[in-house]
CSV table of N, CA and C in Angstrom, one decimal:
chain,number,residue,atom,x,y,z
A,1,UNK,N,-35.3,100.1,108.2
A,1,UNK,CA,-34.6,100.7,109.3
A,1,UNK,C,-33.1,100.9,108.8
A,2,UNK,N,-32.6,101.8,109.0
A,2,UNK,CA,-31.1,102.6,108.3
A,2,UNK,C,-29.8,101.7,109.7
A,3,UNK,N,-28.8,101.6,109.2
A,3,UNK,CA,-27.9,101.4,110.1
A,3,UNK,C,-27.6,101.8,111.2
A,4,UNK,N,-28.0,103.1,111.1
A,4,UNK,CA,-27.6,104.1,112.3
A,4,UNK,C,-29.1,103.5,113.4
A,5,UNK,N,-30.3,103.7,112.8
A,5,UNK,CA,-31.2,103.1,113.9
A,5,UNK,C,-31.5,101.9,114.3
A,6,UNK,N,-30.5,100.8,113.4
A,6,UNK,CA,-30.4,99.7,114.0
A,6,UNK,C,-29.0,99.6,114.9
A,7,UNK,N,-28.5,100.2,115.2
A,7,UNK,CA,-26.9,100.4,116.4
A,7,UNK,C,-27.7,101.1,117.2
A,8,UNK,N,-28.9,102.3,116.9
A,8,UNK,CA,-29.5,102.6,118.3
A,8,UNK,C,-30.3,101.6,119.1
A,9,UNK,N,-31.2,101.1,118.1
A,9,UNK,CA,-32.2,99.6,118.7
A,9,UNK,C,-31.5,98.8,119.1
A,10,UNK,N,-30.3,98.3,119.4
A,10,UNK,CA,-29.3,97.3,119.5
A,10,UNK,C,-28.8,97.8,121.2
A,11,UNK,N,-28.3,99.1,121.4
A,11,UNK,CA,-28.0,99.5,122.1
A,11,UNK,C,-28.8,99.6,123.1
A,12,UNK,N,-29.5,99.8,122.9
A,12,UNK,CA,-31.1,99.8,123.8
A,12,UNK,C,-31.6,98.5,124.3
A,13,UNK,N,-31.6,96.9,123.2
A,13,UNK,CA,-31.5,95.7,123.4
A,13,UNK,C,-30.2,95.3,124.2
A,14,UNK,N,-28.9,96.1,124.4
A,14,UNK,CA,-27.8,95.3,125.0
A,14,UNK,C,-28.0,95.8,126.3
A,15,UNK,N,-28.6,97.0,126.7
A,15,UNK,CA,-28.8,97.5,127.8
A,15,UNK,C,-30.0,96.7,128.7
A,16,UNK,N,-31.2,96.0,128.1
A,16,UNK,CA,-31.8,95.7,128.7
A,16,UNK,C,-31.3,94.4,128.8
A,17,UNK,N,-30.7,93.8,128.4
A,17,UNK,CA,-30.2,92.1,128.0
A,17,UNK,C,-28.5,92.3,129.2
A,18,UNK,N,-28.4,93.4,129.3
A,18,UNK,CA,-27.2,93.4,130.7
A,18,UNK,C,-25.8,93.3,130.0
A,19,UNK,N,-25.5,93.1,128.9
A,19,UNK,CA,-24.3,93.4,127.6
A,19,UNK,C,-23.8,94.5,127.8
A,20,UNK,N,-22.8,94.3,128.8
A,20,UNK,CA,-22.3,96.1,128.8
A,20,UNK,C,-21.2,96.0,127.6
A,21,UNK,N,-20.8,95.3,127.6
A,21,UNK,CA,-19.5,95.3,126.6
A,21,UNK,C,-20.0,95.5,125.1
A,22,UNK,N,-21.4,94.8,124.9
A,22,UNK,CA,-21.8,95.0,123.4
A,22,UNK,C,-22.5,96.9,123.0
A,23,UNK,N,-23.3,96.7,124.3
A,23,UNK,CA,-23.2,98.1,124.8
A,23,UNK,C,-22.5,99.4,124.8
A,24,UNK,N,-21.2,99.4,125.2
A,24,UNK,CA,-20.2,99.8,125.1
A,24,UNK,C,-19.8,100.2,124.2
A,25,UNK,N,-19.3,99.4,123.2
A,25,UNK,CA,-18.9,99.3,121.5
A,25,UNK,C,-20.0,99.8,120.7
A,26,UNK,N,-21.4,99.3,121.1
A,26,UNK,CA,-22.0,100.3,119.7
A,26,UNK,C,-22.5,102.1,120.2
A,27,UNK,N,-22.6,102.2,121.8
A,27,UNK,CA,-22.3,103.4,122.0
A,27,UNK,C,-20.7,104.4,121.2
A,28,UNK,N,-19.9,103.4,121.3
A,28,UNK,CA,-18.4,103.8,120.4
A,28,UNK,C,-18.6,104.1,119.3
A,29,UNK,N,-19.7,103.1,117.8
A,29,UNK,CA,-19.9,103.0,116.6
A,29,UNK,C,-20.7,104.6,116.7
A,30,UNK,N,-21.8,104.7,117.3
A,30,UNK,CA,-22.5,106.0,117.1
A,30,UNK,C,-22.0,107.7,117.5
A,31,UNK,N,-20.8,107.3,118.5
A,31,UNK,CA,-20.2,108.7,119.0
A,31,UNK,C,-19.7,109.0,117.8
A,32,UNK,N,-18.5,108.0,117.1
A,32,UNK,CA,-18.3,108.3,115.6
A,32,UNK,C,-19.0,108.4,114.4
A,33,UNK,N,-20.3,107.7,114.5
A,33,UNK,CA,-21.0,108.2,113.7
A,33,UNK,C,-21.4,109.7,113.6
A,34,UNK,N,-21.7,110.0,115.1
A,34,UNK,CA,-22.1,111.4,115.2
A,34,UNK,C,-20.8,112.5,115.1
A,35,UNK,N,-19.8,111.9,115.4
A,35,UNK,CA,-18.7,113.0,114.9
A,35,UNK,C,-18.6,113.0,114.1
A,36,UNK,N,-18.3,112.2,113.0
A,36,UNK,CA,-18.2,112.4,111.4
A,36,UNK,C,-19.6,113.4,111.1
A,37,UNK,N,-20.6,113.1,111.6
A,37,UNK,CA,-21.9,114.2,111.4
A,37,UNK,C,-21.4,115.6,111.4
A,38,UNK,N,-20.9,115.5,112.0
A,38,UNK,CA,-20.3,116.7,113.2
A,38,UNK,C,-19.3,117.8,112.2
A,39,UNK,N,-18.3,116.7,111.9
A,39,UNK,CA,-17.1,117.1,111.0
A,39,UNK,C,-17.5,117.4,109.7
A,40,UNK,N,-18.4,116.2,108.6
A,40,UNK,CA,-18.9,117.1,107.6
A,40,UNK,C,-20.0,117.8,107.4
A,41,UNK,N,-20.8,117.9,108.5
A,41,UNK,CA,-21.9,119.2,108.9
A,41,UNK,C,-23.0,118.5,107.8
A,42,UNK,N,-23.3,117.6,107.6
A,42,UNK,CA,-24.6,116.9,107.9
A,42,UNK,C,-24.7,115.6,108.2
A,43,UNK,N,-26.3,115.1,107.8
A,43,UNK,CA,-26.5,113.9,108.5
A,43,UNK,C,-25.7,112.8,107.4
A,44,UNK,N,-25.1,111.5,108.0
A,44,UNK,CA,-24.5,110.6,107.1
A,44,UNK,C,-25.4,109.4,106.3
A,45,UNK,N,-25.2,109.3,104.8
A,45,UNK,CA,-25.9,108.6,104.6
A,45,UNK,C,-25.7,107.0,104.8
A,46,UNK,N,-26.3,105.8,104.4
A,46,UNK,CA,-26.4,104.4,104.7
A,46,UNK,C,-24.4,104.1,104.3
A,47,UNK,N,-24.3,104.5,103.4
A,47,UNK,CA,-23.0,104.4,102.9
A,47,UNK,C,-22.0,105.2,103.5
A,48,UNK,N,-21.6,106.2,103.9
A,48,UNK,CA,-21.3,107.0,104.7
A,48,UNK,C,-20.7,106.5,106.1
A,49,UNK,N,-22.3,105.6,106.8
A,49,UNK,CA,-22.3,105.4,108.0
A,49,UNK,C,-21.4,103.6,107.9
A,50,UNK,N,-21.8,103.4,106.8
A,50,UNK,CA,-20.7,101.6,106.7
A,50,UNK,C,-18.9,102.0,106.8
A,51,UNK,N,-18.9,103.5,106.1
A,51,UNK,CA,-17.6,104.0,105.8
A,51,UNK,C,-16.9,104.0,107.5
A,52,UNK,N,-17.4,105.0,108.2
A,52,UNK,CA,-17.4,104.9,109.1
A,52,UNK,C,-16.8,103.6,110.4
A,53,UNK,N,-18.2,102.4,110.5
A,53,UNK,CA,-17.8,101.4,110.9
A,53,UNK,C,-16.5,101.1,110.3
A,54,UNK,N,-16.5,100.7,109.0
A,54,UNK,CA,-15.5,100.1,108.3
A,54,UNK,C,-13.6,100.3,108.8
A,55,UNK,N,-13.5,102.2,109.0
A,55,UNK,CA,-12.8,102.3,109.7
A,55,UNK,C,-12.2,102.2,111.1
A,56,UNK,N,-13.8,101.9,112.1
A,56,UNK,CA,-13.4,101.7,113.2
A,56,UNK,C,-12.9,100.1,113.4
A,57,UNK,N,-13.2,99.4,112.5
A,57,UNK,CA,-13.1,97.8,112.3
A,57,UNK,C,-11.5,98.0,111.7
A,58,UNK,N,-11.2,98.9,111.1
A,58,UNK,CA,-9.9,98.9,110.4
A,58,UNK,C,-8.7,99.7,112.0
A,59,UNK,N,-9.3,100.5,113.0
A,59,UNK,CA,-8.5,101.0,113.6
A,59,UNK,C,-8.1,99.3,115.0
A,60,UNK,N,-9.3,98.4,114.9
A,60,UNK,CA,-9.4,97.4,115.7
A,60,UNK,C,-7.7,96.0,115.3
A,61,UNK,N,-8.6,96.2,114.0
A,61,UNK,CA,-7.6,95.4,113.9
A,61,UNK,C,-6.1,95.5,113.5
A,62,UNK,N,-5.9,96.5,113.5
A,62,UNK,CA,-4.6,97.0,113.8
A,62,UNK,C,-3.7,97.7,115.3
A,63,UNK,N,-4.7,97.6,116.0
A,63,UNK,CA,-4.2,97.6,117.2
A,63,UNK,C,-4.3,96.1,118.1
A,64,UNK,N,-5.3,95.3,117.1
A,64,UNK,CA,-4.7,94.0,117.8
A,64,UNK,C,-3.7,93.3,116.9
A,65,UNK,N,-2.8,93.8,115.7
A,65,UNK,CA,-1.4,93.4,116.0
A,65,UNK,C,-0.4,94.7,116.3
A,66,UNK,N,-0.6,95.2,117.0
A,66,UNK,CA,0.2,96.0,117.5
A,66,UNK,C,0.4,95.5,119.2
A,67,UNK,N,-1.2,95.2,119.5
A,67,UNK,CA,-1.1,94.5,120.9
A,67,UNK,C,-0.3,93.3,120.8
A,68,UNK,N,-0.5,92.5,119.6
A,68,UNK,CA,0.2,91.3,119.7
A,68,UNK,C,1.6,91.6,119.7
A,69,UNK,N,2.5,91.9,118.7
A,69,UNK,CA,3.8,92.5,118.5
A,69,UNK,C,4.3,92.5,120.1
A,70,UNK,N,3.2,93.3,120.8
A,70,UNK,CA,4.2,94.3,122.2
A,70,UNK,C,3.7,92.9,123.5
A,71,UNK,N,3.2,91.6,122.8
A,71,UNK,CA,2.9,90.5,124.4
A,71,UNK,C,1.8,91.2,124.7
A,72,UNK,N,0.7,92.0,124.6
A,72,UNK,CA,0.1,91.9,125.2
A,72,UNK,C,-1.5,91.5,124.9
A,73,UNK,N,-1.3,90.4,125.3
A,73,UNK,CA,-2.7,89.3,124.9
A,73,UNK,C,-4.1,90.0,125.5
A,74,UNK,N,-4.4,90.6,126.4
A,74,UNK,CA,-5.7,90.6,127.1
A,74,UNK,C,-6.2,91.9,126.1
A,75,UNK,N,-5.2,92.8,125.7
A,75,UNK,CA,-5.7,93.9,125.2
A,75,UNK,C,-6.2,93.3,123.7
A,76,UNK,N,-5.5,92.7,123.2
A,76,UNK,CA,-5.8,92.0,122.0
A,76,UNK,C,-7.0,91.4,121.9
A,77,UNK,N,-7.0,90.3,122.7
A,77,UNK,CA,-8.5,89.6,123.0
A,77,UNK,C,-9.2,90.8,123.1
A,78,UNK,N,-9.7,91.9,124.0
A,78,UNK,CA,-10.4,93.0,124.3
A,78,UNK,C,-11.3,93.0,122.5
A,79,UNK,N,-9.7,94.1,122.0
A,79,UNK,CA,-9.6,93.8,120.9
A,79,UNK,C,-10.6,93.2,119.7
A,80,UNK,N,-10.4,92.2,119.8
A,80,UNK,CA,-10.9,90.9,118.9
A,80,UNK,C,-12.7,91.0,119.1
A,81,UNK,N,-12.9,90.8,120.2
A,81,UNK,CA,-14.2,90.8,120.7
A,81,UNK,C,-15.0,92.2,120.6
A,82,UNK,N,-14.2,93.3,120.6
A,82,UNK,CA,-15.1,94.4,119.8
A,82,UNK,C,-15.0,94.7,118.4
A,83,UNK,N,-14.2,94.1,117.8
A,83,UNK,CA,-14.0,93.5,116.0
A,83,UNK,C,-15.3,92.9,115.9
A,84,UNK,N,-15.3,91.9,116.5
A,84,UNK,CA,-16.7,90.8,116.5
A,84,UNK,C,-17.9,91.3,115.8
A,85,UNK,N,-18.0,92.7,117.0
A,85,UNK,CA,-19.2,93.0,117.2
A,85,UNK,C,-19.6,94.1,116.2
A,86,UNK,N,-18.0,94.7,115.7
A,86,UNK,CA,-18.9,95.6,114.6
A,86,UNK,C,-18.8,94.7,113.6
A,87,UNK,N,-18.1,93.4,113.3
A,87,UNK,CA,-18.1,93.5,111.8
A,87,UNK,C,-19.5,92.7,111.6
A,88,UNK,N,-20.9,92.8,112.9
A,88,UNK,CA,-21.9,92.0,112.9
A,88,UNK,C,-22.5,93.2,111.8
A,89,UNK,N,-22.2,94.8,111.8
A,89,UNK,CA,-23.0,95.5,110.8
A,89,UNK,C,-22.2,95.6,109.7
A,90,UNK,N,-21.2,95.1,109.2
A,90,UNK,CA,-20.3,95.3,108.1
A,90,UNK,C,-21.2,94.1,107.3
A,91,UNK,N,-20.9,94.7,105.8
A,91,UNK,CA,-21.2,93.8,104.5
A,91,UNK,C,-20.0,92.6,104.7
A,92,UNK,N,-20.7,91.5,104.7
A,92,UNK,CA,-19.4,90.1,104.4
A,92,UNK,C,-18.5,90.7,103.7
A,93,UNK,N,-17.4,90.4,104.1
A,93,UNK,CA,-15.8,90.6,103.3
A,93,UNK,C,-15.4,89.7,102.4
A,94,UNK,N,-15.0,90.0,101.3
A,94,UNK,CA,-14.6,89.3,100.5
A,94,UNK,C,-13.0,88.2,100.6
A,95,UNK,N,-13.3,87.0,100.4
A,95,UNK,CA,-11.7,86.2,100.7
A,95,UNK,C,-10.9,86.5,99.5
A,96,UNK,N,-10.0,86.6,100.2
A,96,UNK,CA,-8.4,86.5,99.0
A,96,UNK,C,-8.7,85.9,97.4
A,97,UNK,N,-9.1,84.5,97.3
A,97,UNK,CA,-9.2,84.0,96.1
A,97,UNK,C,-10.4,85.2,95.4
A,98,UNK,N,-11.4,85.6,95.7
A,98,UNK,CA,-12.9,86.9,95.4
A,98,UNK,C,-11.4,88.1,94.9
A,99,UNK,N,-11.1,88.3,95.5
A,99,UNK,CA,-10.1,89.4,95.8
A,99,UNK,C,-9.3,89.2,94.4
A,100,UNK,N,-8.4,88.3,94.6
A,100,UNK,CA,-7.9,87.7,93.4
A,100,UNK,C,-8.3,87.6,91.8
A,101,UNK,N,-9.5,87.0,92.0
A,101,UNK,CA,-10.2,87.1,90.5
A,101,UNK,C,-10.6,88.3,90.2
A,102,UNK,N,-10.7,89.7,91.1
A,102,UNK,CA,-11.3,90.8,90.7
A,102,UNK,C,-9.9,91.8,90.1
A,103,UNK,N,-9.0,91.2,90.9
A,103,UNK,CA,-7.7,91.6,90.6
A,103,UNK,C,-7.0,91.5,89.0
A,104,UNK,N,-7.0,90.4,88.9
A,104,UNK,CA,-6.7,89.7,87.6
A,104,UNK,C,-7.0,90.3,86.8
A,105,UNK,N,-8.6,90.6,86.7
A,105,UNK,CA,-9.2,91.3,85.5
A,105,UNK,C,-8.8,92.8,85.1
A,106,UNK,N,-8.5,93.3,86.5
A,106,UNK,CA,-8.0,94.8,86.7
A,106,UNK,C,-6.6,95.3,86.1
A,107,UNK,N,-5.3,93.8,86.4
A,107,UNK,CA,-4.6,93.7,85.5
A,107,UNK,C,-4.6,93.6,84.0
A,108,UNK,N,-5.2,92.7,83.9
A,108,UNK,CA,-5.4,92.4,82.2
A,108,UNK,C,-6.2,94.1,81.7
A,109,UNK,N,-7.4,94.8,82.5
A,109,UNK,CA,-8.0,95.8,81.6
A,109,UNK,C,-6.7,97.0,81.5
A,110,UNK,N,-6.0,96.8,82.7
A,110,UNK,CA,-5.0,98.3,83.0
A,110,UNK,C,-3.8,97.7,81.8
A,111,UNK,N,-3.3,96.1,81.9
A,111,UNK,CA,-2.3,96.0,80.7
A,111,UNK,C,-1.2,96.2,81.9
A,112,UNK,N,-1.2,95.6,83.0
A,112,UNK,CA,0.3,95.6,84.1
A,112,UNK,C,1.2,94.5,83.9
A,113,UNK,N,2.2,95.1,84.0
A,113,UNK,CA,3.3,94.4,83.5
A,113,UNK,C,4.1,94.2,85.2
A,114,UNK,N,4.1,95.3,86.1
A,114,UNK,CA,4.8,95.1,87.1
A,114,UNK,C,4.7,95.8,88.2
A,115,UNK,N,5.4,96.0,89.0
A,115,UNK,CA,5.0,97.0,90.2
A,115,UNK,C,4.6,98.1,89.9
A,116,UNK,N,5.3,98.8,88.9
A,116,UNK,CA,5.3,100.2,88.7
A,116,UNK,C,3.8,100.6,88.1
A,117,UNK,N,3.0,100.0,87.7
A,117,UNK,CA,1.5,99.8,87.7
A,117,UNK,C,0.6,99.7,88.8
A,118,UNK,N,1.1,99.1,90.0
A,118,UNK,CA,0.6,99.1,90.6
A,118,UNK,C,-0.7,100.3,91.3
A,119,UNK,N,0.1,101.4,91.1
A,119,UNK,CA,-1.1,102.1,91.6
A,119,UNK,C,-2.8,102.5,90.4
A,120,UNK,N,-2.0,102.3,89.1
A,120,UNK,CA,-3.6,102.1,88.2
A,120,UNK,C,-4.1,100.9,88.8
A,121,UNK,N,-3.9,100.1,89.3
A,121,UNK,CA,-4.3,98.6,89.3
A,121,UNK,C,-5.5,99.2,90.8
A,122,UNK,N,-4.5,99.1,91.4
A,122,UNK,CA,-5.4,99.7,93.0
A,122,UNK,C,-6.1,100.7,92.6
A,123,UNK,N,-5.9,102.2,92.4
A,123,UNK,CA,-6.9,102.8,92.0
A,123,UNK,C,-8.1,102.3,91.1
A,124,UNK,N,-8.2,101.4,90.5
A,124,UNK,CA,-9.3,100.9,89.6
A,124,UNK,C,-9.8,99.8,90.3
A,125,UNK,N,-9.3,98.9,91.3
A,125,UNK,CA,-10.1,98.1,92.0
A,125,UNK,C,-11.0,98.7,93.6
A,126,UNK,N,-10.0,99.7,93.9
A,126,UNK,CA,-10.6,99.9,94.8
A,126,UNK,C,-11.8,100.1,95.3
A,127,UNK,N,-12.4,100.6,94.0
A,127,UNK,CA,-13.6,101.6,94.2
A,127,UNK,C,-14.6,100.3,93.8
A,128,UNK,N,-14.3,98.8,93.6
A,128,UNK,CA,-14.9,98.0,92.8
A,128,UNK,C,-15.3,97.2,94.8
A,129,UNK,N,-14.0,97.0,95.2
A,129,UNK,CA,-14.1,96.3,96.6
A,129,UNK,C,-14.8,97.0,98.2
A,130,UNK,N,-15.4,98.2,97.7
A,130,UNK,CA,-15.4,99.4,98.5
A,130,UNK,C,-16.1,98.4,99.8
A,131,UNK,N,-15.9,98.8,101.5
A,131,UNK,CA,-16.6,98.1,101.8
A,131,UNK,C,-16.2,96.6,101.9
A,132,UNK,N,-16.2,95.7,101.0
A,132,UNK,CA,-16.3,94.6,101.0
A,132,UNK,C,-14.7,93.7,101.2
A,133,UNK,N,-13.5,94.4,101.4
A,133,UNK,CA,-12.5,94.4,101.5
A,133,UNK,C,-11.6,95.3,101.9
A,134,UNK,N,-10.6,94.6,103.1
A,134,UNK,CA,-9.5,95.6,103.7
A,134,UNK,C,-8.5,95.9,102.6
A,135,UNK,N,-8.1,96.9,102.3
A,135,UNK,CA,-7.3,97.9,101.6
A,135,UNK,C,-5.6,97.1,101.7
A,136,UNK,N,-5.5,97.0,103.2
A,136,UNK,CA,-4.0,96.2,103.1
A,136,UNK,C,-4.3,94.6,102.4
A,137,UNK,N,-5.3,93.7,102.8
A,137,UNK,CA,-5.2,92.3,102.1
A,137,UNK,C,-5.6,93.0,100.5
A,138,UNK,N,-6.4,93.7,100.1
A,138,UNK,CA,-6.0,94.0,98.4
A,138,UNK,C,-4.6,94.1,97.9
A,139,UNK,N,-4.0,95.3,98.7
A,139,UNK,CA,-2.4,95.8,97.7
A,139,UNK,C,-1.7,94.6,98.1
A,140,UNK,N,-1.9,93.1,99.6
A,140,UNK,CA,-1.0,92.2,99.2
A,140,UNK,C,-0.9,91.5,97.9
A,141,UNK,N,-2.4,91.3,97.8
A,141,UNK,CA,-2.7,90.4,96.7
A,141,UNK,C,-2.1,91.4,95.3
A,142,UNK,N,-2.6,92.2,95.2
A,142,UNK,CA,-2.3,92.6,94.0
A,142,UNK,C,0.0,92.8,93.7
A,143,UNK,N,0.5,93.0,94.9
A,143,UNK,CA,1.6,92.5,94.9
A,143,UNK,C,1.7,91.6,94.3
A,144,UNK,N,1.1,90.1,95.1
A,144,UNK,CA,1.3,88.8,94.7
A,144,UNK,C,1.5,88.7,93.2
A,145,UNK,N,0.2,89.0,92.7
A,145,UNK,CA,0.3,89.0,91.3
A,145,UNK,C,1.1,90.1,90.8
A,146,UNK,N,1.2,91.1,90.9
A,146,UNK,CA,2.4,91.9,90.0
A,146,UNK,C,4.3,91.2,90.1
A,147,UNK,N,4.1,90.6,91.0
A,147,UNK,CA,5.5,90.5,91.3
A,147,UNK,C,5.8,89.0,90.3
């Protein structure tokens, strides 16, 4: 079963289980999946469609610190709890120290000396963490260590 037909079978399981909220959110996951359809004029593949999620999980959690920044807690919470639910179809994310050791090596192959390296370093890890890591906790880490 492909991703896309397991967020339809799910949808269909939250509807009869009375989950409007889980409901809700993966009706969300699939409008965008079907617009991205839409936008590059065909169907998306398994990878494609994680790309997808991945960003709506990346638009989440950035509006819940933006909610937080501005006091407003209930939107945040909202927030958090439709995070939850996509990152149930996201690949496990990699922790900092994962992050770290993949980093190191990316330094040592590129030969970084300092910030101004920085972008070989990221361009060469990136494609390594695809998926499996937010883009902002990489370039902190890789700071960390350049600096």
């Amino acid at each position: 079963m492909t991703l896309k037909e397991q967020l339809q079978d799910d949808v269909e399981k939250a509807m009869r289980s009375g989950d409007q909220q889980r409901r809700n959110v993966l009706r969300l996951m699939l409008a965008a999946i079907k617009q991205e359809e839409v936008d590059e004029g065909h169907s998306l593949n398994e990878e494609e469609v994680r790309a997808v999620l991945a960003k709506q999980a990346k638009q989440r959690r950035e509006t819940i610190a933006d909610a937080q920044r501005a006091g407003r807690r209930e939107m945040a919470a909202s927030e958090r709890a439709e995070l939850a639910i996509i990152k149930d179809y996201l690949p496990e994310q990699m922790d900092r120290d994962e992050i770290r050791a993949l980093a190191r090596e990316e330094i040592e192959a590129v030969g970084a000396t300092g910030m101004k390296d920085m972008g070989q370093v990221m361009g060469r890890l990136m494609p390594r963490l695809k998926g499996r890591a937010d883009g902002s906790v990489v370039s902190e880490v890789v700071r960390e260590l350049l600096a």
